Structure formats: structure tokens, C-alpha cells
Short mmCIF file of C-alpha atoms and ligand atoms in Angstrom, two decimals:
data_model
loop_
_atom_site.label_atom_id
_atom_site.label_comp_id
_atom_site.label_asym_id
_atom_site.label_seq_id
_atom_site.Cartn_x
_atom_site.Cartn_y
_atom_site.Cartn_z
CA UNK A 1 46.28 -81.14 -15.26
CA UNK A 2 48.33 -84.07 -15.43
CA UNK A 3 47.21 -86.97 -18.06
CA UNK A 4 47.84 -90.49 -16.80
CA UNK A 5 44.88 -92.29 -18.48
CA UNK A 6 45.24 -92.84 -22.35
CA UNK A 7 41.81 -92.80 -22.75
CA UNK A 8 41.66 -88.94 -21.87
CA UNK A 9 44.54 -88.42 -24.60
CA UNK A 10 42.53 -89.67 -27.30
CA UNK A 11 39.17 -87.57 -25.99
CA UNK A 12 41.10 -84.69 -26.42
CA UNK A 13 42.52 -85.02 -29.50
CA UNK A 14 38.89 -85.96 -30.63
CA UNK A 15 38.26 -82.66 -29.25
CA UNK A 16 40.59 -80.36 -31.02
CA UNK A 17 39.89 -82.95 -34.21
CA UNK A 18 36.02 -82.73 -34.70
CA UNK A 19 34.72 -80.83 -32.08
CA UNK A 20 33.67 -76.48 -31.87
CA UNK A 21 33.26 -75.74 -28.27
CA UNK A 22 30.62 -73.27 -26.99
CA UNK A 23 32.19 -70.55 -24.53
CA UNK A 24 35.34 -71.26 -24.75
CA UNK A 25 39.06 -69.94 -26.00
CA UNK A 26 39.32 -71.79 -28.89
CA UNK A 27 43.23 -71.56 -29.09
CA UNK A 28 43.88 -72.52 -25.44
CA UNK A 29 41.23 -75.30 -25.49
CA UNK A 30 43.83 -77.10 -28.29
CA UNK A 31 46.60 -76.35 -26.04
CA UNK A 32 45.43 -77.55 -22.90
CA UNK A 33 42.88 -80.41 -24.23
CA UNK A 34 39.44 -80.13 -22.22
CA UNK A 35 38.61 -81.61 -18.65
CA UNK A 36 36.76 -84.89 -19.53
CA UNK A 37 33.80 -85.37 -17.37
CA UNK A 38 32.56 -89.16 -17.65
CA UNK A 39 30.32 -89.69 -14.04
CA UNK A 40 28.49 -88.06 -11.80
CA UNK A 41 26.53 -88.74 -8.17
CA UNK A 42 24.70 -86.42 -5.93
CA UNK A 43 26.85 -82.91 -5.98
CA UNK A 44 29.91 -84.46 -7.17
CA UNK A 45 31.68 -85.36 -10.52
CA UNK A 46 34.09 -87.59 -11.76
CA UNK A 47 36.75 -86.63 -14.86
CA UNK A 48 38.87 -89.15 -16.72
CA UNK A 49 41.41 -88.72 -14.77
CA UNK A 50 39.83 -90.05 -11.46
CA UNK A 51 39.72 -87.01 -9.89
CA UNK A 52 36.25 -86.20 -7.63
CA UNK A 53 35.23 -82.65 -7.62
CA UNK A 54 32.72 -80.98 -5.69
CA UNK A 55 30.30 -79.56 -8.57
CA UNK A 56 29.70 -75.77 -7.13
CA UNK A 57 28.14 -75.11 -10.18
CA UNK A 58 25.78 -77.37 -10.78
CA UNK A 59 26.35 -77.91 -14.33
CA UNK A 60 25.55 -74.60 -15.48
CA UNK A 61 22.86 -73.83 -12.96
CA UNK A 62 20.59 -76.73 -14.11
CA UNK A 63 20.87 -79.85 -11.36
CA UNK A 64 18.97 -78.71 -8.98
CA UNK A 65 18.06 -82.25 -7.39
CA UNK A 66 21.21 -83.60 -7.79
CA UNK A 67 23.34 -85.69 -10.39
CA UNK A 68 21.91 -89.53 -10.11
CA UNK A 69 18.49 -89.21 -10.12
CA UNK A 70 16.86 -92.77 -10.74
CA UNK A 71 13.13 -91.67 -11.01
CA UNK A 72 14.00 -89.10 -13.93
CA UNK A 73 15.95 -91.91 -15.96
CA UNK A 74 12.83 -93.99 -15.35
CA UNK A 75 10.22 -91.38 -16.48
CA UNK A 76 12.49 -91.02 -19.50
CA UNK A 77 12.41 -94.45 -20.43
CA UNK A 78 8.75 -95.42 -19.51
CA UNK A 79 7.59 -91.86 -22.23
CA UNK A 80 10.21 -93.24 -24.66
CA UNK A 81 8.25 -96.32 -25.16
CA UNK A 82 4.97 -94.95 -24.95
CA UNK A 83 4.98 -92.27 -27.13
CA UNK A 84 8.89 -91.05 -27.94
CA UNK A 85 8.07 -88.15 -29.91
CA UNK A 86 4.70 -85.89 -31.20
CA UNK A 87 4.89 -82.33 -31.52
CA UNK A 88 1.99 -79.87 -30.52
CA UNK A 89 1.61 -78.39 -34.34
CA UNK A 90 -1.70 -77.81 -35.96
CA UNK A 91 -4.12 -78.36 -33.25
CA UNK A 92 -2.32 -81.72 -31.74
CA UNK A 93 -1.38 -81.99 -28.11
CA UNK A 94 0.11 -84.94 -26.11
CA UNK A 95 -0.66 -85.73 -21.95
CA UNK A 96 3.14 -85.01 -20.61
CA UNK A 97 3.19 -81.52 -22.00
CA UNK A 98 -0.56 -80.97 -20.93
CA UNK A 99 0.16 -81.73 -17.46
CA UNK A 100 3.22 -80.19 -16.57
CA UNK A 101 1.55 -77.04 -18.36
CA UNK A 102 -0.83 -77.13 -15.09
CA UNK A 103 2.26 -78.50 -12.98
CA UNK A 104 4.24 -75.55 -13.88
CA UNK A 105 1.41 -73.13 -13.74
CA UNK A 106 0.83 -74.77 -9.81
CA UNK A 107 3.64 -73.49 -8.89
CA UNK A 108 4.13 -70.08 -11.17
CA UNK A 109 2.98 -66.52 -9.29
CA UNK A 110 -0.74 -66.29 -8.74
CA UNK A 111 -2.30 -65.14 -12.02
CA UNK A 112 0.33 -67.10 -14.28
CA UNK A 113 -1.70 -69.73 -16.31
CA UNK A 114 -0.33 -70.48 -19.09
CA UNK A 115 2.92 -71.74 -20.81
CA UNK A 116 4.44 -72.07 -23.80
CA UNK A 117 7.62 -74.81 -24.33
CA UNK A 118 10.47 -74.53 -25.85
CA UNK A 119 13.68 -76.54 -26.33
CA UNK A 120 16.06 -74.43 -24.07
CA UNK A 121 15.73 -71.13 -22.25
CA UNK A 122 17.11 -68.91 -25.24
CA UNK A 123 13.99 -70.23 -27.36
CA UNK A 124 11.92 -69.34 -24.41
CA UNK A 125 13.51 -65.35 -24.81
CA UNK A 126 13.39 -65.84 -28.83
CA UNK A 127 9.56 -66.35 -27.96
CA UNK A 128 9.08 -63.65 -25.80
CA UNK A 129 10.27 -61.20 -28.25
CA UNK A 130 7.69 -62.59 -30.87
CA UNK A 131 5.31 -62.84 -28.24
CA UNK A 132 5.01 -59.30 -26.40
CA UNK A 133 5.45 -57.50 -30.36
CA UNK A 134 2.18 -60.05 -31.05
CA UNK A 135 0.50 -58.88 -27.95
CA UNK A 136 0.62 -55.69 -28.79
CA UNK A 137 -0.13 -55.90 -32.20
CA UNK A 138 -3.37 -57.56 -31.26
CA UNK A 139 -4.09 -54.75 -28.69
CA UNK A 140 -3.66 -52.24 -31.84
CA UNK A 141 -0.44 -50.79 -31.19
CA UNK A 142 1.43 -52.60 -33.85
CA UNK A 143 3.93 -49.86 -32.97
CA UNK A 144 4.74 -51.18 -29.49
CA UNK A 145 7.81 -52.98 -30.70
CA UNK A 146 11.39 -51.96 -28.38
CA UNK A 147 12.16 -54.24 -26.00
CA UNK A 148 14.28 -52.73 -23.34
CA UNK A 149 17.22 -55.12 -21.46
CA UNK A 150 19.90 -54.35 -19.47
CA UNK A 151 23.78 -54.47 -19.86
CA UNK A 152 25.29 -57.57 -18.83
CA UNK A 153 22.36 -59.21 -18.79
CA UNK A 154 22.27 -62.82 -20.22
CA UNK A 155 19.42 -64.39 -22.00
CA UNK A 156 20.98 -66.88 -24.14
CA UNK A 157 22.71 -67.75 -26.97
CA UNK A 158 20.28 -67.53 -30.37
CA UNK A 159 20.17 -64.24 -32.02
CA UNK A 160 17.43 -63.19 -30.31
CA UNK A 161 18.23 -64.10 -26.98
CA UNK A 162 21.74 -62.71 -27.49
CA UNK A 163 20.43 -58.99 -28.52
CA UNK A 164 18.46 -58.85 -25.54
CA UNK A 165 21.16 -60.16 -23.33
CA UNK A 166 23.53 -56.88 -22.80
CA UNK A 167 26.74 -59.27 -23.48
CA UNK A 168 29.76 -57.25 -25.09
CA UNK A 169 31.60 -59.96 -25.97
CA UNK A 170 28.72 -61.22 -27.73
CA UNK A 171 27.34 -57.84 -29.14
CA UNK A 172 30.61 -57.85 -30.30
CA UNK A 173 31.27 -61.07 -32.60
CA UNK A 174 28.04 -60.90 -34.14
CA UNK A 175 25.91 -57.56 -33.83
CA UNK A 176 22.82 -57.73 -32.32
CA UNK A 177 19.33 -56.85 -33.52
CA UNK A 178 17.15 -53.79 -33.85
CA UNK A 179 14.33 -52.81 -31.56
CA UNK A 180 16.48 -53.40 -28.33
CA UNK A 181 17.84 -51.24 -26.17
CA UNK A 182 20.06 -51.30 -22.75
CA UNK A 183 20.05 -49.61 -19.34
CA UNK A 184 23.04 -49.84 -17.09
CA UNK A 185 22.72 -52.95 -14.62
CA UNK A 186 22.42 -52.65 -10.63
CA UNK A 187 26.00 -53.68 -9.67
CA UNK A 188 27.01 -51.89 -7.12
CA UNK A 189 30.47 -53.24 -5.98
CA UNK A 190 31.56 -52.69 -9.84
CA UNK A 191 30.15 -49.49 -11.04
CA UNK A 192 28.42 -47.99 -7.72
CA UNK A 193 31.52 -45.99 -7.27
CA UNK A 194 31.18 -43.57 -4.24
CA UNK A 195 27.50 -44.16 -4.12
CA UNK A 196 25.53 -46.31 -1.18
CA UNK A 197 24.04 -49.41 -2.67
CA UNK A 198 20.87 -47.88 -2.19
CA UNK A 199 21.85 -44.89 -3.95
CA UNK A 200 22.98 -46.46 -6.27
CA UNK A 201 19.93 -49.14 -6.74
CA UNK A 202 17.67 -46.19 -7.05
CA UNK A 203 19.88 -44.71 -9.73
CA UNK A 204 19.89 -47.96 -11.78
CA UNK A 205 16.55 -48.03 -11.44
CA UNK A 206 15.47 -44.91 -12.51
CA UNK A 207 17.64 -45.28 -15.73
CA UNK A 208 14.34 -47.52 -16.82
CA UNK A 209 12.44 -44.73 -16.69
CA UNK A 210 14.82 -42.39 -18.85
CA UNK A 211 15.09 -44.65 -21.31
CA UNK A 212 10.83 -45.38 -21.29
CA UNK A 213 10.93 -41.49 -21.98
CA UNK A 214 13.58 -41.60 -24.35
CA UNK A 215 12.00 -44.15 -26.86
CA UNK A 216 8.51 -43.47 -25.93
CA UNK A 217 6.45 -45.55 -23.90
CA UNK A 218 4.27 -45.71 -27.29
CA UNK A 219 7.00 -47.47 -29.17
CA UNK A 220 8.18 -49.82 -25.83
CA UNK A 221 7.06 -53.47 -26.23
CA UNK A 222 8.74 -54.85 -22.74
CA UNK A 223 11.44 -54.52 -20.13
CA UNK A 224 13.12 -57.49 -19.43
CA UNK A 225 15.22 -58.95 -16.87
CA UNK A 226 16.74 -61.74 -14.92
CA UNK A 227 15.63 -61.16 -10.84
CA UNK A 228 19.22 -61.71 -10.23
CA UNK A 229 21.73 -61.83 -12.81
CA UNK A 230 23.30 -65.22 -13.27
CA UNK A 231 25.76 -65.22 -15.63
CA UNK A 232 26.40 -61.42 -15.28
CA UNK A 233 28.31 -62.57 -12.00
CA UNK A 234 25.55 -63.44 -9.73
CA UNK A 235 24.64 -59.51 -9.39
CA UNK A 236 22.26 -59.05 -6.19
CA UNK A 237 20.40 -55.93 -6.94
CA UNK A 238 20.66 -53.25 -3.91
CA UNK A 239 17.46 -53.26 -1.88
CA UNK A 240 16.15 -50.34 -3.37
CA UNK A 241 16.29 -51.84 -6.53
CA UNK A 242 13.40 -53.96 -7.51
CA UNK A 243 10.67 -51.33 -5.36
CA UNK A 244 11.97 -48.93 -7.65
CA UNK A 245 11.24 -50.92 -10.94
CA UNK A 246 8.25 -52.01 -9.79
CA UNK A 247 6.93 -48.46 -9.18
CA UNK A 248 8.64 -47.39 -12.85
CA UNK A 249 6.74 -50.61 -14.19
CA UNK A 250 3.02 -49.09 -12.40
CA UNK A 251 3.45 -45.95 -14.03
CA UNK A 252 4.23 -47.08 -17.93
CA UNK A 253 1.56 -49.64 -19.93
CA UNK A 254 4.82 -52.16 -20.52
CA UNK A 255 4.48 -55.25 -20.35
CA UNK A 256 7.67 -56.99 -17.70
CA UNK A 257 9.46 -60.35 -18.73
CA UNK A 258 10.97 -62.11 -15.74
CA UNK A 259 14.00 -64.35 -16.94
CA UNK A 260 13.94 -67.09 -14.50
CA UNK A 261 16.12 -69.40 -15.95
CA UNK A 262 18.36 -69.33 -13.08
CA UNK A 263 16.39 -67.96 -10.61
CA UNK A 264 13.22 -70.37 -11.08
CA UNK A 265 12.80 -73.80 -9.54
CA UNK A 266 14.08 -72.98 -5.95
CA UNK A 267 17.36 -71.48 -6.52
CA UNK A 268 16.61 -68.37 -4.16
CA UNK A 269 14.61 -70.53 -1.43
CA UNK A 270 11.25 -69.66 -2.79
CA UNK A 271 9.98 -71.35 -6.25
CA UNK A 272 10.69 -68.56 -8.65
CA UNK A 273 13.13 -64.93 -8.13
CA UNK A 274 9.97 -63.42 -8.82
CA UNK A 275 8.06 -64.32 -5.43
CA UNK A 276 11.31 -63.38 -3.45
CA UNK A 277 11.46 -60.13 -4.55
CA UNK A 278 7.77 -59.75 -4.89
CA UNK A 279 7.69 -59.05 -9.07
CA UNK A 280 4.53 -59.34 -10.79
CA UNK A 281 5.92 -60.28 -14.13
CA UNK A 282 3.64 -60.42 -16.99
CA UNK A 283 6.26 -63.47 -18.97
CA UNK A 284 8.46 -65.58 -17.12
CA UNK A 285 11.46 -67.62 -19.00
CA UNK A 286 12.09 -70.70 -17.70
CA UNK A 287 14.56 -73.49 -18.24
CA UNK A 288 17.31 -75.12 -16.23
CA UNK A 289 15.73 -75.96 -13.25
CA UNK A 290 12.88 -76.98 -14.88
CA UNK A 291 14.32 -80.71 -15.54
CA UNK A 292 17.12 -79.96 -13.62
CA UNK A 293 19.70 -80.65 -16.76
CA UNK A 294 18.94 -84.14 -17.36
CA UNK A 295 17.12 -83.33 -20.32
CA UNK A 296 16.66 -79.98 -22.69
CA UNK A 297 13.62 -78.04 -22.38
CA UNK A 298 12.67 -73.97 -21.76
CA UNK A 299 9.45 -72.39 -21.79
CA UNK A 300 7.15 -68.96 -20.94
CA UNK A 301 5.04 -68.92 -18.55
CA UNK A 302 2.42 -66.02 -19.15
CA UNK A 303 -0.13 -63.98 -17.39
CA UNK A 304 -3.44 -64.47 -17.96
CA UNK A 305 -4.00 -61.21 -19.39
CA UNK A 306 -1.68 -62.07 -21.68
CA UNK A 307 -3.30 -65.13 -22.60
CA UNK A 308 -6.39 -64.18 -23.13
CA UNK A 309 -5.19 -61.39 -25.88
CA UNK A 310 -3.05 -64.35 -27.55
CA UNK A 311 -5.94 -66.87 -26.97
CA UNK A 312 -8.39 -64.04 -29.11
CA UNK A 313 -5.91 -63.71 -31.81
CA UNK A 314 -5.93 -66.53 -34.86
CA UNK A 315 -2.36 -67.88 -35.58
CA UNK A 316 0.62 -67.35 -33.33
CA UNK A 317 3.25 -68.22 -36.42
CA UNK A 318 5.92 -69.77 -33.87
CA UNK A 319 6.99 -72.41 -32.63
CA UNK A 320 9.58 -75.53 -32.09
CA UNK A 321 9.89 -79.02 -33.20
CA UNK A 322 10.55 -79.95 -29.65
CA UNK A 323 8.62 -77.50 -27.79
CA UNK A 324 7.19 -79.95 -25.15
CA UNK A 325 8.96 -82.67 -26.03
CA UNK A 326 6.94 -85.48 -24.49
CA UNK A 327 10.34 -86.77 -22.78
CA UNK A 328 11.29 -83.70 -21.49
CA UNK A 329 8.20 -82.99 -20.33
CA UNK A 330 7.90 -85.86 -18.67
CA UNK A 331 11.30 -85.52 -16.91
CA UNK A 332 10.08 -82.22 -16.18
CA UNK A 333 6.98 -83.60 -14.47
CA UNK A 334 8.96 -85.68 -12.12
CA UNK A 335 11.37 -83.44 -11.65
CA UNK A 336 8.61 -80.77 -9.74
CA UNK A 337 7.42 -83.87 -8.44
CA UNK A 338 10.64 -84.57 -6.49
CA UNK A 339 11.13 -80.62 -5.40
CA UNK A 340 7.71 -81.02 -4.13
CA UNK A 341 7.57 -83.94 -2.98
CA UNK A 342 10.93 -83.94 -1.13
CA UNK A 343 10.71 -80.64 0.06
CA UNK A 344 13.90 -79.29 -1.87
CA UNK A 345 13.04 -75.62 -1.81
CA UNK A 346 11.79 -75.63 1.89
CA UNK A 347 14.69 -77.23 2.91
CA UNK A 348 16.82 -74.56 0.98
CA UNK A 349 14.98 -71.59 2.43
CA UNK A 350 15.20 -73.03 6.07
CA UNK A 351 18.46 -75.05 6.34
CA UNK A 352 20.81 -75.07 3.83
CA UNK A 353 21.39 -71.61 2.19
CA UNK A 354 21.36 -69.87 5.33
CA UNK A 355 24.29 -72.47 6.31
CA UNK A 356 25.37 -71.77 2.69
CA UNK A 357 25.10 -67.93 3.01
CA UNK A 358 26.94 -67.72 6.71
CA UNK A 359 29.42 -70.41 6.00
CA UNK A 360 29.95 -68.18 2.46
CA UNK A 361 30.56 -65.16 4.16
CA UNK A 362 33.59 -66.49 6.52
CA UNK A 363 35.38 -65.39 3.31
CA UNK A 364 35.33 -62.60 2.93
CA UNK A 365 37.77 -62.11 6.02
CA UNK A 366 40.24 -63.35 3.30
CA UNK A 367 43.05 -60.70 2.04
CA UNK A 368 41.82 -61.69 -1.69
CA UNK A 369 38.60 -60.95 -1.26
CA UNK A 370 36.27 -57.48 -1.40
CA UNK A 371 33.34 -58.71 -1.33
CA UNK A 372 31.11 -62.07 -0.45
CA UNK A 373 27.34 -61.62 -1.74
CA UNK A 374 24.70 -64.59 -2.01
CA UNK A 375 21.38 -65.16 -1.25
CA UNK A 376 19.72 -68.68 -1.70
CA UNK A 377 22.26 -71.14 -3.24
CA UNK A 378 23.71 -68.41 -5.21
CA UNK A 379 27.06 -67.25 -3.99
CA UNK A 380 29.70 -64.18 -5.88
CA UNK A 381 33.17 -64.01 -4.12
CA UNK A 382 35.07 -60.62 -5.86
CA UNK A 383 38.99 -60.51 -5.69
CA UNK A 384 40.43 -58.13 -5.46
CA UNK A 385 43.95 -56.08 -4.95
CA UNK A 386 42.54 -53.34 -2.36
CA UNK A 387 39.73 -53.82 -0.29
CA UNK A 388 38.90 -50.39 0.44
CA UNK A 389 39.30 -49.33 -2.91
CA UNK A 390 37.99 -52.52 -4.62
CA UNK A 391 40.69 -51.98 -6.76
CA UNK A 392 41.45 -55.42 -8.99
CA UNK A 393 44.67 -56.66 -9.93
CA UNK A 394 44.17 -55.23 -13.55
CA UNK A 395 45.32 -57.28 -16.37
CA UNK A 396 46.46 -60.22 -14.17
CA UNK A 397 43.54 -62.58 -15.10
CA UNK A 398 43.23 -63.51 -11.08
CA UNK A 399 39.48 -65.13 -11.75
CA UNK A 400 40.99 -67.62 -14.14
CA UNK A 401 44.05 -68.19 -12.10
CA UNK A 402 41.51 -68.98 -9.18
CA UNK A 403 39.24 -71.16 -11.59
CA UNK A 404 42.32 -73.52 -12.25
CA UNK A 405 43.15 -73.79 -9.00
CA UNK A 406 39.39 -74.66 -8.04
CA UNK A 407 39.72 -76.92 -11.04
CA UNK A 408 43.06 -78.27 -9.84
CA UNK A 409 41.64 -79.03 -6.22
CA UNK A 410 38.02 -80.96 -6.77
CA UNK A 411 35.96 -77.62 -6.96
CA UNK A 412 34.08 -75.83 -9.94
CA UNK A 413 33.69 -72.25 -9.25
CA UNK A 414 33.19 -70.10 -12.67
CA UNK A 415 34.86 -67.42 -13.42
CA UNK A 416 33.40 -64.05 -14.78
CA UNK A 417 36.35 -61.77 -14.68
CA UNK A 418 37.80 -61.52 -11.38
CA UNK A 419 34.38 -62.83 -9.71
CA UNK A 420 33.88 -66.45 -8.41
CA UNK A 421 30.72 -67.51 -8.63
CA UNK A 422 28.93 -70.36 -7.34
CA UNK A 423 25.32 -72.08 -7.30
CA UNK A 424 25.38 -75.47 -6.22
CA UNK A 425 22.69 -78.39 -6.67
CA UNK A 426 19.52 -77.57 -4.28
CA UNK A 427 20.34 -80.74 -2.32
CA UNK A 428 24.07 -80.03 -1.23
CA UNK A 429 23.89 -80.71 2.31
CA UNK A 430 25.54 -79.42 5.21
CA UNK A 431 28.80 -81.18 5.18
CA UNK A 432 29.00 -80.39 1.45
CA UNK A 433 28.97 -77.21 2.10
CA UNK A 434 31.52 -77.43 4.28
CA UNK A 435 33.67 -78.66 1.36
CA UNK A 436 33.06 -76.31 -1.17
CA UNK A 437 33.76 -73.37 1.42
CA UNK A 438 36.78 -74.79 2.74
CA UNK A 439 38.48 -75.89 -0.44
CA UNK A 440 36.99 -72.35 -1.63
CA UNK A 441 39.34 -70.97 1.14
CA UNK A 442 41.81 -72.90 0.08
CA UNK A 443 42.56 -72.03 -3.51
CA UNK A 444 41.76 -68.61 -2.67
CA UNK A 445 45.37 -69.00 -0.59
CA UNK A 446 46.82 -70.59 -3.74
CA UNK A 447 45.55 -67.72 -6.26
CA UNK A 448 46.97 -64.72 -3.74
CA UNK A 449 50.49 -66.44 -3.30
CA UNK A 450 50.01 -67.12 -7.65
CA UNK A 451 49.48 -63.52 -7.67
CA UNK A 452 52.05 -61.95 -5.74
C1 PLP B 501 21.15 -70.02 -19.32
C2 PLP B 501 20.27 -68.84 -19.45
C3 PLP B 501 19.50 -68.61 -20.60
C4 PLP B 501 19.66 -69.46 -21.84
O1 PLP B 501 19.21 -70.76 -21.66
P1 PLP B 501 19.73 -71.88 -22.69
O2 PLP B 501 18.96 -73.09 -22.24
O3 PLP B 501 21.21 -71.99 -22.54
O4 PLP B 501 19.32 -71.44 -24.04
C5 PLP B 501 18.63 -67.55 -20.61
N1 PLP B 501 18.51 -66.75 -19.55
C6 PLP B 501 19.22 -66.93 -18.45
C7 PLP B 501 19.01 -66.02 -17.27
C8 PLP B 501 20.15 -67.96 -18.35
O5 PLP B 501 20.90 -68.11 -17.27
#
């Protein structure tokens, strides 16, 4: 990137002075100096530099209705002088986390009632741990305690969240925690080898019910998982997935944690991952989408089953300073307001991710590419060096070579390995998508002639 503003000097060498980055190479961050982001408006964002660049990502998953939002800064405000802070300790509660408590719950599967708040989706998977092992305790089976996840899943960054995440990198650095264990995940184009997807999506599937066995459905707490894997590299289960979980999940008293941090709020065209695929989770993780970025919050939303055991049971020893922060949850409550009220997610599941998905798929025509998947505003583009193999072009680092160029040319596309990945705001419109897929096309050119 070429510097021509002095102001973006000085940002970065704050950067590499006083500031630890999260995700990132710490030794070529100091090289390279970060991107500075300073604006934003609708689907696009503006760095230091000038440049304009079509924000495929939004954020990390998080703004669904779009950068610019007036009515959430306003909502902000308005709580901030009426009542900035309380917490819901010791028998206290406040209106803006009571109501979007029923706002979220309007909206939740049938059956979900309840929900707890927390400051960020990790919390919300740090509280389903304590949670479910509390559940069960109170049902007298204090020995219901394993928690079962799946590799390459992601479920945040605490300690918690990261152990049931199947992360290596992570697992890796820091350990991970006891009480959890891991089942291969359904990705097919990676590790489905000669198998059909549906093969294959029964195969993943039954490795749930191996590992049930394994433990001991006596000693198994929860299964959980994210209806499609985000961070993972936006993994689409095969169709034969989910039926088969759901099936292993009848058989087996478990109780199922949806993770819809990504998936939640209208990212697949309906409101949560769970109603497209049908799921009847018992706890659902929420963040993100929830106040679409502009301010922190997470939460579970829980069965009323579930509820009712917790509701019977004295203390629940957890919780967060800011779990329903009265500004967040009043962001929150506009923010459902505006999906509703604006017809966001109807608009995605009729108009724009079809356009999204079709217009997506042109791609994979492209000599660089094996693979297009999406579904909703969820897109995965795999490179690779032999189509009919799916061999990659080992060792070359082609997903970061493409994520500069994406950089380089007004697009954000992530990068997890050689997969591009994309999940743009809810309200990128048709012409916008015409953007993202054509300079999409473009740097894909740019990486294959980096390449050879
Ligand atoms: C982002 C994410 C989390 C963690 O949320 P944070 O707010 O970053 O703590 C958990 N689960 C999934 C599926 C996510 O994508």
C-alpha cells in the first residue's frame, strides 16, 4: 500500500508503539503498518489513504444493516442520558434489556423464551458451558459434564469459548480445557476425499454418535455447533448433514447449542441458521447481528425447558458487568426494529442473495477456482491449482496473495487458507453486488498471474 498521507504514518507507528493486535502476524503487522480505517457509509469504507473499498465482509460478520445508521446513534445517545449504565445483579433489572429479552425471544424458534446477555458472543459460549453443566446438575446428573464441538469450529476467543471452538492454531498457543471433545467437521471439498457430499455428510454426522458412545451419553453435557461454520471458511454442511444430527440428537438425552453468531439475524435469508435448516436447538449464541457491530453485546437464547430447570434452581453464580448493557440493548432494540421494520431479511431471502448466490457462482468458471459455495449472504470461493483434483498450490500462501490484492483493489474478502470468503452487510444491493463480484473476478486474475 502506498502511504501519501502523514497522518497514516504516525497511526502506524502508534500501532507498532502501543498497540497488541488480535488475529494478526505480529512481525509482519510492524513491517507493513496496518490499513487505517477512519469512515464508513452503507457497504463501503474509507482508509486513510482515501481509498473506498467495498466492505465484503461486513466488519467481521456484524453490520448487517449497513455502516451509517442514524437511528442506532440516536438510540445510543437518547439511553446514554437516561440511564447510561445499571447492571442486572442481585435482583435489579432495567427496561432496554427487558424488552429486547421479548424482542429477541419474538423472533427466536418457537419454544425459545428466554435469554441471557452477555458482552460479546464468546461470553455467550463461556455461558453455555456453565449453563448446560448447571442444567444438568439440577436434573441430578451432576456427572453430565463433556461438551462435545467440532474441529474447526469457532466459538470465540475467551478460554472457554476457545476450547470449544476446534481451532489448532489456537489449541495450540494456549491449551484448551478439559471436558471437551471434537468430531471431524462436514467439509466436504477439503476432507470428503473420494466420497459424495452426501456420503460424506452422513459420515460426519455419524462421527457424533461414535463419540456419544465413546464418552457415554451419561457423562455428555451438550453438542455444540455453528449451523454453518463462519470462520471455519464458510463450511456449508452436505445435505445429508443436519437430518443426520438431528436424528443422532432424538436418540441421545443431550442437550444441542446452536452458535448463531454468524448465522443469526438474517444472514441465511431466514432470522436464525437454525430455522433454515430446521434445528431445534435447546441454546442459541448470539451476537454480531444482534446490534449489527455498532455496539458490543452477545447473549443465549434458551428453551423453555431449559428455563424452567434454571428458573427452579436458587443461584446461577454467573454473570457480566455488561450483560445487557442498557446501551447495547437499546441499540439492539432498534436494530431488530430496522430488520423488521425494513424488511432486511425478506428482502435477502427473495432478492438479493439469490442475485448474490447466481452472480457468486459465475466464478467459479475461473481457472483459480474449485469451488464457489454460498447460501444467503454467505459466499466461500476455494483456489486452487487443479480443479479435478482440488489440489492447492501447497505452500504458496495463494489466499493471502488474493487478500492483498482484494485489499489493493477496494474489496475485503478474508482469507482462511486458500479460501475467500465473503458475507456482506444484509442491505448490499444489486449493483453492489455487482461490484464485489466483478472486482472479485478481477483480483482473482491478478492472484493466478502472481502465482504462476
Ligand atoms: C465471532 C464468533 C464468536 C465470538 O464472538 P465474539 O463477539 O468475538 O466474542 C462465537 N461464535 C461464532 C460462530 C462467531 O463467529
Amino acid at each position: 500500500m502506498s502511504v501519501n498521507n502523514p497522518q497514516t504514518r504516525e497511526w502506524q507507528t502508534l500501532s507498532s508503539e502501543h498497540h497488541l493486535a488480535p488475529f494478526s502476524d505480529y512481525k509482519q503487522l510492524k513491517e507493513k503498518g496496518p490499513r487505517i480505517i477512519t469512515k464508513a457509509e452503507g457497504v463501503h469504507l474509507w482508509d486513510s489513504e482515501g481509498n473506498k473499498i467495498l466492505d465484503g465482509m461486513a466488519g467481521l460478520w456484524c453490520v448487517a444493516v449497513g455502516y451509517g445508521r442514524e437511528e442506532l446513534v440516536k438510540v445510543a445517545a437518547e439511553q446514554m442520558r437516561e440511564l447510561p449504565y445499571y447492571n442486572l445483579f442481585f435482583q435489579t433489572a432495567h427496561p432496554p434489556a427487558l424488552e429486547l429479552a421479548k424482542a429477541v425471544c419474538a423472533v427466536a424458534p418457537e419454544g425459545m423464551t428466554h435469554v441471557f446477555f452477555t458482552g460479546s458472543g464468546s461470553e455467550g459460549n463461556d455461558t453455555n458451558l456453565r449453563m448446560v453443566r448447571h442444567y444438568w446438575a439440577l436434573k441430578g446428573k451432576p456427572q453430565k459434564q463433556v461438551i462435545i464441538g467440532r474441529l474447526n469450529g469457532y466459538h470465540g476467543s475467551t478460554v472457554a469459548g476457545a476450547a470449544l471452538g476446534g481451532m489448532k492454531g489456537m489449541h495450540d498457543q494456549a491449551g484448551t480445557l478439559p471436558g471437551i471433545e471434537h468430531i471431524p467437521q462436514p467439509y466436504w471439498f477439503g476432507e470428503g476425499g473420494d466420497m459424495t457430499p452426501d456420503a460424506f455428510g452422513v459420515w460426519a454426522a455419524e462421527q457424533l454418535e461414535k463419540k456419544i458412545l465413546e464418552v457415554g451419553e451419561d457423562k455428555v453435557a451438550a453438542f455444540i455447533a455453528e449451523p454453518i461454520q463462519g470462520a471455519g471458511g464458510v463450511i456449508i454442511p452436505p445435505d445429508s448433514y443436519w437430518p443426520k444430527i438431528k436424528e443422532i440428537l432424538a436418540k441421545y438425552e443431550i442437550l444441542f447449542i446452536a452458535d448463531e453468531v454468524i448465522c443469526g439475524f438474517g444472514r441465511t435469508g431466514e432470522w436464525f441458521g437454525s430455522d433454515y435448516y430446521d434445528l431445534k436447538p435447546d441454546l442459541m449464541t448470539i451476537a454480531k447481528g444482534l446490534t449489527s457491530g455498532y455496539i458490543p453485546m452477545g447473549g443465549v437464547i434458551v428453551r423453555d425447558e431449559v428455563a424452567k430447570v434454571l428458573s427452579e434452581g436458587g443461584d446461577f453464580n454467573h454473570g457480566f458487568t455488561y450483560s445487557g448493557h442498557p446501551v447495547a440493548a437499546a441499540v439492539g432494540l432498534e436494530n431488530l426494529r430496522i430488520l423488521r421494520d425494513e424488511k432486511i431479511i425478506e428482502r435477502v431471502h427473495a432478492e438479493t442473495a439469490p442475485y448474490l448466490q447466481k452472480r457468486l457462482r459465475e466464478l467459479g468458471d475461473h481457472p483459480l477456482v474449485g469451488e464457489v459455495r454460498g447460501l444467503g449472504m454467505l459466499g466461500a470461493i476455494e483456489l486452487v491449482k487443479d480443479k479435478a483434483t482440488r489440489a492447492r498450490y501447497e505452500g504458496q500462501g495463494a489466499g493471502m496473495i488474493c487478500r492483498q490484492h482484494c485489499f489493493d483493489n477496494g474489496l475485503i474478502m478474508r482469507a482462511v487458507g486458500d479460501t475467500m470468503i465473503i458475507a456482506p452487510p444484509l442491505v448490499i444491493s444489486h449493483a453492489e453486488i455487482d461490484e464485489l463480484v466483478e472486482k472479485a473476478r478481477k483480483c482473482l486474475d491478478l492472484t493466478l498471474e502472481a502465482l504462476n
